[in-house]
Structure formats: C-alpha cells, structure tokens
PDB file of C-alpha atoms in Angstrom:
ATOM      1  CA  MET G  22      -0.928  62.792 -44.914  1.00  0.00           C
ATOM      2  CA  PHE G  23      -0.208  59.178 -45.504  1.00  0.00           C
ATOM      3  CA  GLY G  24       0.655  56.861 -42.605  1.00  0.00           C
ATOM      4  CA  LEU G  25       2.856  54.863 -44.847  1.00  0.00           C
ATOM      5  CA  PHE G  26       5.740  54.415 -42.857  1.00  0.00           C
ATOM      6  CA  LYS G  27       4.789  52.652 -39.470  1.00  0.00           C
ATOM      7  CA  LYS G  28       6.196  50.420 -36.942  1.00  0.00           C
ATOM      8  CA  LYS G  29       3.703  48.330 -35.271  1.00  0.00           C
ATOM      9  CA  LYS G  30       3.175  49.474 -31.793  1.00  0.00           C
ATOM     10  CA  ASN G  31       3.135  47.295 -28.705  1.00  0.00           C
ATOM     11  CA  ALA G  32      -0.197  46.877 -26.844  1.00  0.00           C
ATOM     12  CA  THR G  33       1.412  47.780 -23.790  1.00  0.00           C
ATOM     13  CA  PRO G  34       2.791  51.322 -23.221  1.00  0.00           C
ATOM     14  CA  THR G  35       6.497  51.686 -22.469  1.00  0.00           C
ATOM     15  CA  PRO G  36       7.696  53.814 -19.585  1.00  0.00           C
ATOM     16  CA  GLU G  37       9.266  56.134 -21.976  1.00  0.00           C
ATOM     17  CA  ALA G  38       6.027  56.980 -23.614  1.00  0.00           C
ATOM     18  CA  ALA G  39       5.067  60.635 -23.106  1.00  0.00           C
ATOM     19  CA  PRO G  40       1.680  60.875 -21.340  1.00  0.00           C
ATOM     20  CA  ALA G  41      -1.065  61.634 -23.966  1.00  0.00           C
ATOM     21  CA  SER G  42      -1.541  65.143 -22.307  1.00  0.00           C
ATOM     22  CA  ALA G  43       1.975  66.363 -22.830  1.00  0.00           C
ATOM     23  CA  PRO G  44       2.258  68.919 -25.713  1.00  0.00           C
ATOM     24  CA  ALA G  45       3.951  67.948 -28.911  1.00  0.00           C
ATOM     25  CA  ALA G  46       7.231  69.674 -29.564  1.00  0.00           C
ATOM     26  CA  PRO G  47       7.300  71.880 -32.691  1.00  0.00           C
ATOM     27  CA  ALA G  48       8.265  70.251 -35.837  1.00  0.00           C
ATOM     28  CA  GLN G  49      11.653  71.090 -36.961  1.00  0.00           C
ATOM     29  CA  GLU G  50      12.348  72.371 -40.328  1.00  0.00           C
ATOM     30  CA  ILE G  51      15.678  71.573 -41.956  1.00  0.00           C
ATOM     31  CA  VAL G  52      16.608  72.969 -45.338  1.00  0.00           C
ATOM     32  CA  ILE G  53      19.077  71.233 -47.594  1.00  0.00           C
ATOM     33  CA  GLU G  54      20.436  73.199 -50.352  1.00  0.00           C
ATOM     34  CA  VAL G  55      21.453  71.036 -53.419  1.00  0.00           C
ATOM     35  CA  ALA G  56      22.686  73.470 -56.067  1.00  0.00           C
ATOM     36  CA  PRO G  57      22.608  77.036 -54.836  1.00  0.00           C
ATOM     37  CA  GLY G  58      22.990  79.675 -57.286  1.00  0.00           C
ATOM     38  CA  LEU G  59      22.265  77.260 -60.045  1.00  0.00           C
ATOM     39  CA  ASP G  60      19.306  78.316 -62.532  1.00  0.00           C
ATOM     40  CA  PHE G  61      17.403  75.809 -64.307  1.00  0.00           C
ATOM     41  CA  SER G  62      14.718  78.143 -65.523  1.00  0.00           C
ATOM     42  CA  ASP G  63      15.701  77.305 -69.092  1.00  0.00           C
ATOM     43  CA  LEU G  64      14.606  73.754 -68.915  1.00  0.00           C
ATOM     44  CA  THR G  65      11.014  74.225 -70.046  1.00  0.00           C
ATOM     45  CA  THR G  66      10.390  71.335 -72.470  1.00  0.00           C
ATOM     46  CA  GLU G  67      10.720  67.375 -72.246  1.00  0.00           C
ATOM     47  CA  GLU G  68      13.386  67.884 -75.120  1.00  0.00           C
ATOM     48  CA  LEU G  69      15.550  70.348 -73.217  1.00  0.00           C
ATOM     49  CA  CYS G  70      15.220  68.295 -69.856  1.00  0.00           C
ATOM     50  CA  ASP G  71      16.412  65.146 -71.899  1.00  0.00           C
ATOM     51  CA  ALA G  72      19.368  67.031 -73.211  1.00  0.00           C
ATOM     52  CA  ALA G  73      20.267  68.338 -69.543  1.00  0.00           C
ATOM     53  CA  LEU G  74      19.910  64.564 -68.489  1.00  0.00           C
ATOM     54  CA  ALA G  75      22.320  63.589 -71.229  1.00  0.00           C
ATOM     55  CA  ASP G  76      24.770  66.532 -70.438  1.00  0.00           C
ATOM     56  CA  GLY G  77      24.762  65.504 -66.683  1.00  0.00           C
ATOM     57  CA  ARG G  78      23.047  68.751 -65.641  1.00  0.00           C
ATOM     58  CA  ILE G  79      20.280  67.290 -63.949  1.00  0.00           C
ATOM     59  CA  GLU G  80      19.158  63.607 -62.743  1.00  0.00           C
ATOM     60  CA  ARG G  81      15.947  62.062 -62.012  1.00  0.00           C
ATOM     61  CA  PHE G  82      15.209  61.210 -58.417  1.00  0.00           C
ATOM     62  CA  GLN G  83      12.194  59.546 -56.841  1.00  0.00           C
ATOM     63  CA  LEU G  84       9.900  61.371 -54.481  1.00  0.00           C
ATOM     64  CA  ILE G  85       8.878  58.346 -52.579  1.00  0.00           C
ATOM     65  CA  SER G  86      11.865  55.703 -53.012  1.00  0.00           C
ATOM     66  CA  GLU G  87      11.229  52.076 -53.845  1.00  0.00           C
ATOM     67  CA  ARG G  88      12.041  50.972 -50.458  1.00  0.00           C
ATOM     68  CA  PHE G  89       8.927  52.578 -49.328  1.00  0.00           C
ATOM     69  CA  GLY G  90       6.860  51.416 -52.219  1.00  0.00           C
ATOM     70  CA  GLY G  91       7.469  54.366 -54.680  1.00  0.00           C
ATOM     71  CA  GLU G  92       7.626  53.474 -58.300  1.00  0.00           C
ATOM     72  CA  ALA G  93      10.197  54.757 -60.699  1.00  0.00           C
ATOM     73  CA  ALA G  94       7.767  56.059 -63.031  1.00  0.00           C
ATOM     74  CA  GLY G  95       5.002  58.988 -63.477  1.00  0.00           C
ATOM     75  CA  PRO G  96       4.616  61.697 -60.933  1.00  0.00           C
ATOM     76  CA  ASN G  97       6.898  59.952 -58.449  1.00  0.00           C
ATOM     77  CA  LEU G  98       9.857  60.442 -60.783  1.00  0.00           C
ATOM     78  CA  LEU G  99      11.152  64.131 -60.607  1.00  0.00           C
ATOM     79  CA  LEU G 100      13.944  65.924 -62.102  1.00  0.00           C
ATOM     80  CA  GLY G 101      16.664  67.836 -59.956  1.00  0.00           C
ATOM     81  CA  PRO G 102      20.415  69.097 -60.105  1.00  0.00           C
ATOM     82  CA  VAL G 103      22.916  66.418 -59.720  1.00  0.00           C
ATOM     83  CA  GLY G 104      23.127  65.654 -56.092  1.00  0.00           C
ATOM     84  CA  THR G 105      19.385  65.587 -55.412  1.00  0.00           C
ATOM     85  CA  THR G 106      19.374  61.863 -55.278  1.00  0.00           C
ATOM     86  CA  ALA G 107      21.965  61.649 -52.408  1.00  0.00           C
ATOM     87  CA  ALA G 108      20.146  64.244 -50.540  1.00  0.00           C
ATOM     88  CA  LYS G 109      17.019  62.539 -50.657  1.00  0.00           C
ATOM     89  CA  ASP G 110      18.708  59.190 -49.720  1.00  0.00           C
ATOM     90  CA  ARG G 111      19.889  60.929 -46.475  1.00  0.00           C
ATOM     91  CA  ILE G 112      16.333  61.933 -45.818  1.00  0.00           C
ATOM     92  CA  ASP G 113      15.175  58.433 -46.373  1.00  0.00           C
ATOM     93  CA  GLU G 114      17.821  57.133 -44.013  1.00  0.00           C
ATOM     94  CA  ASP G 115      16.271  59.566 -41.247  1.00  0.00           C
ATOM     95  CA  ILE G 116      12.973  58.065 -41.999  1.00  0.00           C
ATOM     96  CA  ILE G 117      14.456  54.404 -41.602  1.00  0.00           C
ATOM     97  CA  ALA G 118      16.022  55.340 -38.430  1.00  0.00           C
ATOM     98  CA  ALA G 119      12.739  56.818 -36.866  1.00  0.00           C
ATOM     99  CA  ILE G 120      10.849  53.799 -37.962  1.00  0.00           C
ATOM    100  CA  GLN G 121      13.554  51.484 -36.365  1.00  0.00           C
ATOM    101  CA  ALA G 122      13.325  53.385 -33.165  1.00  0.00           C
ATOM    102  CA  GLY G 123       9.356  52.890 -33.234  1.00  0.00           C
ATOM    103  CA  HIS G 124       8.190  56.126 -34.250  1.00  0.00           C
ATOM    104  CA  GLU G 125       5.317  56.597 -36.760  1.00  0.00           C
ATOM    105  CA  VAL G 126       6.189  58.699 -39.718  1.00  0.00           C
ATOM    106  CA  ASN G 127       3.840  60.376 -41.954  1.00  0.00           C
ATOM    107  CA  PHE G 128       4.799  61.879 -45.420  1.00  0.00           C
ATOM    108  CA  GLN G 129       3.281  64.702 -47.318  1.00  0.00           C
ATOM    109  CA  ALA G 130       5.150  66.220 -50.282  1.00  0.00           C
ATOM    110  CA  SER G 131       4.692  69.515 -52.105  1.00  0.00           C
ATOM    111  CA  LEU G 132       6.700  70.971 -55.191  1.00  0.00           C
ATOM    112  CA  ASP G 133       7.482  74.490 -55.484  1.00  0.00           C
ATOM    113  CA  TYR G 134       8.239  75.800 -59.009  1.00  0.00           C
ATOM    114  CA  GLY G 135       8.014  79.426 -58.041  1.00  0.00           C
ATOM    115  CA  ASP G 136       7.393  81.669 -61.025  1.00  0.00           C
ATOM    116  CA  SER G 137       9.606  79.531 -63.271  1.00  0.00           C
ATOM    117  CA  PRO G 138       8.206  77.562 -66.244  1.00  0.00           C
ATOM    118  CA  SER G 139      10.917  75.170 -65.413  1.00  0.00           C
ATOM    119  CA  ARG G 140      10.236  71.449 -65.322  1.00  0.00           C
ATOM    120  CA  VAL G 141      12.630  71.296 -62.504  1.00  0.00           C
ATOM    121  CA  PRO G 142      11.286  72.293 -59.153  1.00  0.00           C
ATOM    122  CA  GLN G 143      12.922  74.956 -57.165  1.00  0.00           C
ATOM    123  CA  ALA G 144      12.280  73.088 -53.934  1.00  0.00           C
ATOM    124  CA  VAL G 145      10.506  70.090 -52.526  1.00  0.00           C
ATOM    125  CA  ARG G 146       8.941  70.268 -49.182  1.00  0.00           C
ATOM    126  CA  LEU G 147       8.641  67.090 -47.242  1.00  0.00           C
ATOM    127  CA  ASP G 148       6.358  67.149 -44.148  1.00  0.00           C
ATOM    128  CA  LEU G 149       7.356  63.996 -42.097  1.00  0.00           C
ATOM    129  CA  GLY G 150       5.042  64.746 -39.171  1.00  0.00           C
ATOM    130  CA  SER G 151       6.724  64.095 -35.682  1.00  0.00           C
ATOM    131  CA  LEU G 152      10.042  63.905 -37.514  1.00  0.00           C
ATOM    132  CA  GLY G 153       9.671  67.463 -38.810  1.00  0.00           C
ATOM    133  CA  VAL G 154       9.992  68.961 -42.059  1.00  0.00           C
ATOM    134  CA  ARG G 155      12.688  68.819 -44.719  1.00  0.00           C
ATOM    135  CA  VAL G 156      13.024  71.182 -47.498  1.00  0.00           C
ATOM    136  CA  LEU G 157      15.196  70.305 -50.653  1.00  0.00           C
ATOM    137  CA  LYS G 158      16.002  73.685 -52.157  1.00  0.00           C
ATOM    138  CA  LEU G 159      17.217  72.373 -55.365  1.00  0.00           C
ATOM    139  CA  TRP G 160      18.135  75.435 -57.214  1.00  0.00           C
ATOM    140  CA  GLY G 161      17.922  79.382 -57.348  1.00  0.00           C
TER     141      GLY G 161
END
C-alpha cells in the first residue's frame, strides 16, 4: 500500500483519538455501478477502443488523479464506460474529505477483467485503508 495521501499529525494526541488498543472497525465496501448491463467485451484492440472513444461509448479516466500526483499517461490512464470519470471523482472527494479531517488514507488498486479479453476492465477495486473499499463496477 502507498501512504500517498497523508495529513501531518500533531505531536500531541487529541482527546478524540481512540486508544491504541481499540480494535479497528471493519472496512466498509461500497460498490458503485457505472454501466450495469452493458458489454464491452468486444473492445479487444487499440483500434476498436479508439473507435469506441470517438463514438462516445467509453472514456479515459485516471486511476490516481492529477490532484494526488497521478499522470494522464501510461498505466494510470484506463478506459471505462461514460460516467466512470464522474464516479471516480466522487471517490476522490471522499479521499480529500478524509485527509482534511486528519485521517491517513492509503491507496491500493486492482483491476478485474474477468474472463473477457476486453481492454476495458469490468471492475476497479480501490482499497483505501481505514476509509474502506470502493469498487467501481464498470460493466457486465
């Protein structure tokens, strides 16, 4: 996991802080469906993906947004159905709110392509540590 999104902690503990021996609450998993019922299994080549981008069937989105240091290139730039960027932006807003509240947010992502040869992942799982897990179910 990356400790990418941290707010500096005060040296003096605050009264609101839980004792070190308190058990951690289980991480909450939230599933966000972007395009239920749609099928992108036909998008198996760069040419087919370019055509789908031009037709407005899919869009590019960043796994780690630029406001957190991500680049709009390479493995950070993925394909998803229209609406993926907006759904990912809502998750980023949750991360920002947690940081502003003084929480440390870790970030680990995994892509699920299922059994499909598609270049569009079926789901993106974002483990945000104490903030929980967000699953973008992109299609299928």
